[in-house]
Amino acid sequence: MSAATAPPSSFPHRHLLGIDGLSRADIVALLDMAEDYVALSRQVEKKKATLRGRTQINLFFEPSTRTQSSFELAGKRLGADVMNMSVASSSVKKGETLIDTAATLNAMRPDIIVVRHHAAGAVHLLSRKVDCSVVNAGDGQHEHPTQALLDALTIRRNKGRIEGLTIVICGDIMHSRVARSNMILLQALGARLRVCGPRTLLPVGVERMGVEVFGDLKKALVGADIVMMLRLQRERMNGGFVPSSKEYFRYWGLDAEKLAFAKADALVMHPGPMNRGVEISSEVADGAQSLIREQVEMGVAVRMAVMEALARNLPNH
Amino acid sequence: MPQTDPRPLLLVDARLVDPSTGRDERGGLLIDNGVIREVGPSVVASSAPNGAEIVDCRGVVVAPGLIDMQAFAGEPGAEHRETMRTISQAAAAGGVTSVACLPNTDPPVDGPAIVDFLLRRARDRSIVRIYPLAALTKGRLGEEMTEIGLLKEAGAVAFTDGPQAIVNAQVMRRILVYAQETNALVVHHVEDPKLVGDGVMNEGEFCSRLGLAGIPREAETIMLERDIRLVRLTGGRYHAAIVSCAASLDVIRRAKADGLQVTCGTSINHLTLNENDVGQYRSFCKVAPPLRHEDDRLACVDALEDGTIDVVVSDHNPQDVETKRLPFAECADGAIGVETMLSAGLRLVHDGQVSLNRLMHAMSTKPAELLGVPGGSLKPGLPGDVILLDADLPWVVDRADLKSRSKNSPFDEARLTGRVVKTIVAGRVVYDYR
């Protein structure tokens, strides 16, 4: 069996439910592993046999294009059999509960389940009901750990480090799992974090989470190395949280004029999908300072690293 | 309701704790024909009447049975969650000899026929006393007032729409005025539903970290302040069912200082748990109003000791697996509590934060007074509803042992000190530990 040659596990977790709970060493180990997979993914032959014979189920209770396909590619490149299950939340409400679904899937004996769910804590709940490893692909407004890892990898490859960088996260912080995971991860690696957005979209108590809070994006950008823009959901644009997308773009949308307040070599990121003209201008999104496409590439590598790290802890017989 | 045991029952060598008089001394208590006949140091074994059963208490506490002002009993319509039989067994095991049952049943308790139904069910099924609470508005819709007079005649002891506030201030005003015709007690759930919004736990840093939507304390305080303004306008007897935060207590203090007939309660959960107990999305800790910050909990404990908080309720809300084993934001509110409320409350006594007399006052004497029901005292002539409490007995809560039909206890596996060892209703032992 290949188990004899597998290196001893350096990632002491059965699941990846969030960045919260990972040590700095855990994070760095995942990023280092992901570097190898970036190289692998650029070859013609992209396949490894690490997960050969393993079954991976992508269980998505919320629609997702990029995250689901990224996990699917990652699993396939590692040799796993990958099954996608998209469960529209409406059909779940008709009967089967999350726990029933978990029990059903568990009986099919998967090795890894990748879960996205619209409720915070749902992935945590599911992980207690199954025997396999669980990866959180986004739970409500709680965490999206692989997004934070891929953001960190993108930053490290472009800046050579994360420690000491000034990073601005701008937009709908309150409803963003990406922001939550990034705030924990980037601080664990020693970055200086600033968050910026309208007060209605900042979570209560954010000032006690170790970040500097700004209302004015131009002020937040002064001295910034990295600018992360967040997506503003359509239902929050029209009077509920901000008066209009037009007013939002005026004050919190990133265009070339505002970006000029950041350092000359500042880089721009966005977890996608973008609302061009709402939180970011096309000029900036497609410009020389944008890392947005590279983030997508890093996503596959990071997810391969996560699954390999978890697979090392799976039983082999 | 249990039948009266006509045989005399003599409790000797007890620590008599009577919160209605402040009594805390060694002595005995005689119940005859279901009624307390004698109490005090002079009541000893040798004074036993013929045929009396004598119980040597060996120094454990004898106190009035608890009167729980707020519990959900399942009937009618939610018998899969709780029934009269199961809630009464749970109550007896927790030393609760009288339970006031919430009206948010299906159908709701908004007419005299349903009050009558409840009293008959209680007579046939319950081993403790059951008192119906009736709705304030028809269908609990918050729009038209119920037949407060007829409901009271039928046996409703107080009026509340259960875990739902009356948003329309005009409706609330008219109810406060009309209720005075019969001197009815208006009990209100003080949470502004619009300000609660999608919130599922106390708003603050911890809630933000969990990625859950928060409920600000102001949802409670604003509704409470509105009510107090109305009571200033109308007069009448008003009781805020559960207050959970420091700011609300200030509102209550001002109202009391101004001489309004305003009282308030809190739940055992809000006295002994805080928002951190939610931990990793523990659905059994999702209650309404939500568990608050530790500072609020401590303020509630102080307010209990200084009398600002009049009453402690279990807010017993049985929920089955289908409504609780869901993601936190989607699961139902509620925790069971009638069986553990006294033992959990003893934590405060053992920590020296609240005296036993004060705790028992808020769990028996005051509820009896507010609801106008007998009990809450060891005075001769009152019903023989008493408990034997071993205040130092350590035990561990095991959900498998709980008598309630539902098992959603936030105290499951908790180590508690002190529990009821005997519960007596109308002179008859309805619960015996071991």
mmCIF file of C-alpha atoms in Angstrom, chain A residues 40-249:
data_model
loop_
_atom_site.group_PDB
_atom_site.id
_atom_site.type_symbol
_atom_site.label_atom_id
_atom_site.label_comp_id
_atom_site.label_asym_id
_atom_site.label_seq_id
_atom_site.Cartn_x
_atom_site.Cartn_y
_atom_site.Cartn_z
ATOM 1 C CA LEU A 40 2.057 20.766 -11.119
ATOM 2 C CA SER A 41 -1.030 22.501 -12.467
ATOM 3 C CA ARG A 42 1.083 24.355 -15.030
ATOM 4 C CA GLN A 43 2.375 21.102 -16.542
ATOM 5 C CA VAL A 44 0.719 19.181 -19.336
ATOM 6 C CA GLU A 45 0.482 16.132 -17.049
ATOM 7 C CA LYS A 46 -1.488 17.471 -14.090
ATOM 8 C CA LYS A 47 -2.494 14.222 -12.442
ATOM 9 C CA LYS A 48 -1.306 12.749 -9.180
ATOM 10 C CA ALA A 49 -2.425 9.548 -7.521
ATOM 11 C CA THR A 50 -2.611 10.933 -3.979
ATOM 12 C CA LEU A 51 -6.369 10.439 -3.723
ATOM 13 C CA ARG A 52 -6.647 7.439 -6.053
ATOM 14 C CA GLY A 53 -9.512 5.248 -4.920
ATOM 15 C CA ARG A 54 -10.912 8.017 -2.724
ATOM 16 C CA THR A 55 -14.376 9.468 -3.182
ATOM 17 C CA GLN A 56 -14.995 13.184 -2.897
ATOM 18 C CA ILE A 57 -18.502 14.615 -2.764
ATOM 19 C CA ASN A 58 -19.106 18.288 -3.405
ATOM 20 C CA LEU A 59 -22.309 19.097 -1.552
ATOM 21 C CA PHE A 60 -23.471 22.586 -2.458
ATOM 22 C CA PHE A 61 -26.621 23.934 -0.833
ATOM 23 C CA GLU A 62 -25.924 27.310 -2.425
ATOM 24 C CA PRO A 63 -25.217 27.744 -6.107
ATOM 25 C CA SER A 64 -21.565 28.313 -6.906
ATOM 26 C CA THR A 65 -19.666 28.139 -10.155
ATOM 27 C CA ARG A 66 -16.101 28.914 -9.356
ATOM 28 C CA THR A 67 -15.706 27.335 -5.933
ATOM 29 C CA GLN A 68 -17.423 24.122 -6.946
ATOM 30 C CA SER A 69 -15.453 23.739 -10.183
ATOM 31 C CA SER A 70 -12.244 24.591 -8.365
ATOM 32 C CA PHE A 71 -12.846 21.825 -5.799
ATOM 33 C CA GLU A 72 -13.841 19.461 -8.585
ATOM 34 C CA LEU A 73 -10.654 20.072 -10.548
ATOM 35 C CA ALA A 74 -8.547 19.826 -7.400
ATOM 36 C CA GLY A 75 -10.029 16.440 -6.537
ATOM 37 C CA LYS A 76 -9.667 15.117 -10.071
ATOM 38 C CA ARG A 77 -6.062 16.235 -10.362
ATOM 39 C CA LEU A 78 -5.335 14.285 -7.191
ATOM 40 C CA GLY A 79 -6.986 11.188 -8.671
ATOM 41 C CA ALA A 80 -10.184 11.132 -6.590
ATOM 42 C CA ASP A 81 -13.590 10.168 -7.902
ATOM 43 C CA VAL A 82 -15.561 13.384 -7.637
ATOM 44 C CA MET A 83 -19.315 13.656 -7.425
ATOM 45 C CA ASN A 84 -21.150 16.982 -7.478
ATOM 46 C CA MET A 85 -24.419 17.369 -5.627
ATOM 47 C CA SER A 86 -26.172 20.686 -5.958
ATOM 48 C CA VAL A 87 -29.031 20.821 -3.519
ATOM 49 C CA ALA A 88 -31.167 23.890 -4.021
ATOM 50 C CA SER A 89 -32.121 25.089 -0.572
ATOM 51 C CA SER A 90 -35.797 25.097 -1.550
ATOM 52 C CA SER A 91 -35.880 21.340 -2.081
ATOM 53 C CA VAL A 92 -34.220 20.826 1.288
ATOM 54 C CA LYS A 93 -36.971 22.839 2.910
ATOM 55 C CA LYS A 94 -39.482 20.425 1.382
ATOM 56 C CA GLY A 95 -38.382 17.652 3.658
ATOM 57 C CA GLU A 96 -34.948 16.251 4.089
ATOM 58 C CA THR A 97 -32.938 17.991 6.754
ATOM 59 C CA LEU A 98 -29.259 18.695 6.623
ATOM 60 C CA ILE A 99 -28.627 15.851 9.038
ATOM 61 C CA ASP A 100 -30.641 13.395 6.945
ATOM 62 C CA THR A 101 -28.640 14.422 3.904
ATOM 63 C CA ALA A 102 -25.419 13.954 5.835
ATOM 64 C CA ALA A 103 -26.454 10.493 7.003
ATOM 65 C CA THR A 104 -27.446 9.483 3.482
ATOM 66 C CA LEU A 105 -24.172 10.606 1.987
ATOM 67 C CA ASN A 106 -22.210 9.066 4.827
ATOM 68 C CA ALA A 107 -23.723 5.700 3.990
ATOM 69 C CA MET A 108 -22.154 5.981 0.538
ATOM 70 C CA ARG A 109 -18.769 5.951 2.296
ATOM 71 C CA PRO A 110 -17.119 9.040 0.873
ATOM 72 C CA ASP A 111 -13.637 10.051 2.064
ATOM 73 C CA ILE A 112 -14.069 13.797 1.764
ATOM 74 C CA ILE A 113 -17.200 15.927 1.664
ATOM 75 C CA VAL A 114 -16.886 19.529 0.530
ATOM 76 C CA VAL A 115 -19.834 21.547 1.802
ATOM 77 C CA ARG A 116 -21.270 24.939 1.106
ATOM 78 C CA HIS A 117 -24.362 25.959 3.053
ATOM 79 C CA HIS A 118 -26.309 29.168 3.553
ATOM 80 C CA ALA A 119 -26.364 28.894 7.372
ATOM 81 C CA ALA A 120 -23.439 29.681 9.651
ATOM 82 C CA GLY A 121 -22.382 26.604 11.581
ATOM 83 C CA ALA A 122 -24.117 24.172 9.210
ATOM 84 C CA VAL A 123 -20.830 22.640 8.058
ATOM 85 C CA HIS A 124 -19.741 22.245 11.670
ATOM 86 C CA LEU A 125 -23.031 20.473 12.439
ATOM 87 C CA LEU A 126 -22.645 18.178 9.442
ATOM 88 C CA SER A 127 -19.063 17.295 10.341
ATOM 89 C CA ARG A 128 -20.266 15.787 13.622
ATOM 90 C CA LYS A 129 -22.592 13.414 11.801
ATOM 91 C CA VAL A 130 -20.237 11.835 9.271
ATOM 92 C CA ASP A 131 -17.190 9.583 9.439
ATOM 93 C CA CYS A 132 -15.192 11.242 6.653
ATOM 94 C CA SER A 133 -13.293 14.502 6.396
ATOM 95 C CA VAL A 134 -15.299 17.661 5.816
ATOM 96 C CA VAL A 135 -14.108 20.801 4.057
ATOM 97 C CA ASN A 136 -15.991 24.030 4.552
ATOM 98 C CA ALA A 137 -16.553 25.684 1.170
ATOM 99 C CA GLY A 138 -18.445 28.540 2.806
ATOM 100 C CA ASP A 139 -21.037 28.494 5.609
ATOM 101 C CA GLY A 140 -23.384 31.456 5.734
ATOM 102 C CA GLN A 141 -21.615 34.548 6.944
ATOM 103 C CA HIS A 142 -19.183 32.560 9.039
ATOM 104 C CA GLU A 143 -16.095 31.247 7.218
ATOM 105 C CA HIS A 144 -14.708 30.385 3.805
ATOM 106 C CA PRO A 145 -11.292 28.991 4.720
ATOM 107 C CA THR A 146 -10.007 27.903 1.301
ATOM 108 C CA GLN A 147 -10.713 31.384 -0.093
ATOM 109 C CA ALA A 148 -8.577 32.918 2.660
ATOM 110 C CA LEU A 149 -5.817 30.385 2.000
ATOM 111 C CA LEU A 150 -5.797 31.094 -1.727
ATOM 112 C CA ASP A 151 -5.747 34.823 -1.046
ATOM 113 C CA ALA A 152 -2.781 34.359 1.265
ATOM 114 C CA LEU A 153 -0.956 32.231 -1.303
ATOM 115 C CA THR A 154 -1.581 34.844 -3.996
ATOM 116 C CA ILE A 155 -0.240 37.599 -1.757
ATOM 117 C CA ARG A 156 2.809 35.599 -0.653
ATOM 118 C CA ARG A 157 3.796 34.743 -4.228
ATOM 119 C CA ASN A 158 3.515 38.369 -5.345
ATOM 120 C CA LYS A 159 4.944 40.140 -2.320
ATOM 121 C CA GLY A 160 7.265 37.432 -1.046
ATOM 122 C CA ARG A 161 5.752 37.703 2.434
ATOM 123 C CA ILE A 162 2.620 38.534 4.374
ATOM 124 C CA GLU A 163 4.112 39.695 7.649
ATOM 125 C CA GLY A 164 4.216 43.475 7.892
ATOM 126 C CA LEU A 165 2.028 44.154 4.858
ATOM 127 C CA THR A 166 -0.831 46.617 5.146
ATOM 128 C CA ILE A 167 -3.957 44.999 3.752
ATOM 129 C CA VAL A 168 -7.285 46.760 3.231
ATOM 130 C CA ILE A 169 -10.533 44.789 3.002
ATOM 131 C CA CYS A 170 -13.321 46.971 1.637
ATOM 132 C CA GLY A 171 -17.041 46.452 1.228
ATOM 133 C CA ASP A 172 -19.745 44.357 2.857
ATOM 134 C CA ILE A 173 -17.692 43.097 5.800
ATOM 135 C CA MET A 174 -20.788 42.237 7.831
ATOM 136 C CA HIS A 175 -22.153 39.605 5.483
ATOM 137 C CA SER A 176 -18.817 38.311 4.201
ATOM 138 C CA ARG A 177 -17.422 34.941 5.203
ATOM 139 C CA VAL A 178 -14.412 35.751 3.029
ATOM 140 C CA ALA A 179 -13.677 38.792 5.180
ATOM 141 C CA ARG A 180 -14.013 36.794 8.410
ATOM 142 C CA SER A 181 -11.647 34.047 7.311
ATOM 143 C CA ASN A 182 -9.170 36.540 5.884
ATOM 144 C CA MET A 183 -9.182 38.679 9.006
ATOM 145 C CA ILE A 184 -8.193 35.662 11.093
ATOM 146 C CA LEU A 185 -5.666 34.221 8.664
ATOM 147 C CA LEU A 186 -3.858 37.395 7.612
ATOM 148 C CA GLN A 187 -3.519 38.548 11.222
ATOM 149 C CA ALA A 188 -2.162 35.130 12.209
ATOM 150 C CA LEU A 189 0.540 35.630 9.576
ATOM 151 C CA GLY A 190 1.394 39.110 10.849
ATOM 152 C CA ALA A 191 -0.314 41.463 8.399
ATOM 153 C CA ARG A 192 -1.720 44.826 9.469
ATOM 154 C CA LEU A 193 -5.398 44.774 8.611
ATOM 155 C CA ARG A 194 -7.766 47.590 7.791
ATOM 156 C CA VAL A 195 -11.444 47.199 7.038
ATOM 157 C CA CYS A 196 -13.488 49.804 5.238
ATOM 158 C CA GLY A 197 -17.132 50.154 4.297
ATOM 159 C CA PRO A 198 -20.378 51.909 5.149
ATOM 160 C CA ARG A 199 -21.223 51.590 8.857
ATOM 161 C CA THR A 200 -24.335 49.580 8.006
ATOM 162 C CA LEU A 201 -22.135 46.860 6.521
ATOM 163 C CA LEU A 202 -19.568 46.600 9.312
ATOM 164 C CA PRO A 203 -20.210 43.882 11.908
ATOM 165 C CA VAL A 204 -20.855 44.938 15.497
ATOM 166 C CA GLY A 205 -17.670 44.621 17.521
ATOM 167 C CA VAL A 206 -15.361 44.671 14.464
ATOM 168 C CA GLU A 207 -13.106 47.180 16.203
ATOM 169 C CA ARG A 208 -12.319 44.518 18.799
ATOM 170 C CA MET A 209 -11.148 42.045 16.164
ATOM 171 C CA GLY A 210 -7.680 43.537 15.898
ATOM 172 C CA VAL A 211 -8.341 45.611 12.780
ATOM 173 C CA GLU A 212 -8.361 49.325 12.033
ATOM 174 C CA VAL A 213 -11.787 50.518 10.927
ATOM 175 C CA PHE A 214 -12.260 53.155 8.210
ATOM 176 C CA GLY A 215 -15.302 54.750 6.625
ATOM 177 C CA ASP A 216 -13.367 56.699 3.987
ATOM 178 C CA LEU A 217 -11.766 54.395 1.427
ATOM 179 C CA LYS A 218 -9.207 56.976 0.341
ATOM 180 C CA LYS A 219 -7.898 57.280 3.889
ATOM 181 C CA ALA A 220 -7.923 53.518 4.329
ATOM 182 C CA LEU A 221 -5.823 53.105 1.189
ATOM 183 C CA VAL A 222 -2.949 55.371 2.211
ATOM 184 C CA GLY A 223 0.097 53.129 2.582
ATOM 185 C CA ALA A 224 -1.751 49.968 1.542
ATOM 186 C CA ASP A 225 0.106 47.055 -0.067
ATOM 187 C CA ILE A 226 -2.980 44.990 -0.879
ATOM 188 C CA VAL A 227 -6.581 46.051 -1.554
ATOM 189 C CA MET A 228 -9.230 43.349 -1.289
ATOM 190 C CA MET A 229 -12.630 44.327 -2.597
ATOM 191 C CA LEU A 230 -15.716 42.375 -1.558
ATOM 192 C CA ARG A 231 -18.839 41.654 -3.533
ATOM 193 C CA LEU A 232 -21.957 43.639 -2.637
ATOM 194 C CA GLN A 233 -25.053 41.437 -2.944
ATOM 195 C CA ARG A 234 -27.768 42.951 -5.120
ATOM 196 C CA GLU A 235 -30.439 42.675 -2.429
ATOM 197 C CA ARG A 236 -28.389 44.938 -0.168
ATOM 198 C CA MET A 237 -27.927 47.745 -2.725
ATOM 199 C CA ASN A 238 -31.364 49.284 -2.847
ATOM 200 C CA GLY A 239 -32.077 51.027 0.394
ATOM 201 C CA GLY A 240 -31.717 48.179 2.877
ATOM 202 C CA PHE A 241 -28.098 48.740 3.792
ATOM 203 C CA VAL A 242 -26.947 51.354 1.266
ATOM 204 C CA PRO A 243 -29.162 53.723 -0.712
ATOM 205 C CA SER A 244 -28.096 52.724 -4.223
ATOM 206 C CA SER A 245 -25.296 51.064 -6.171
ATOM 207 C CA LYS A 246 -24.500 54.463 -7.641
ATOM 208 C CA GLU A 247 -23.883 56.021 -4.227
ATOM 209 C CA TYR A 248 -21.989 52.947 -3.100
ATOM 210 C CA PHE A 249 -19.597 53.112 -6.046
#
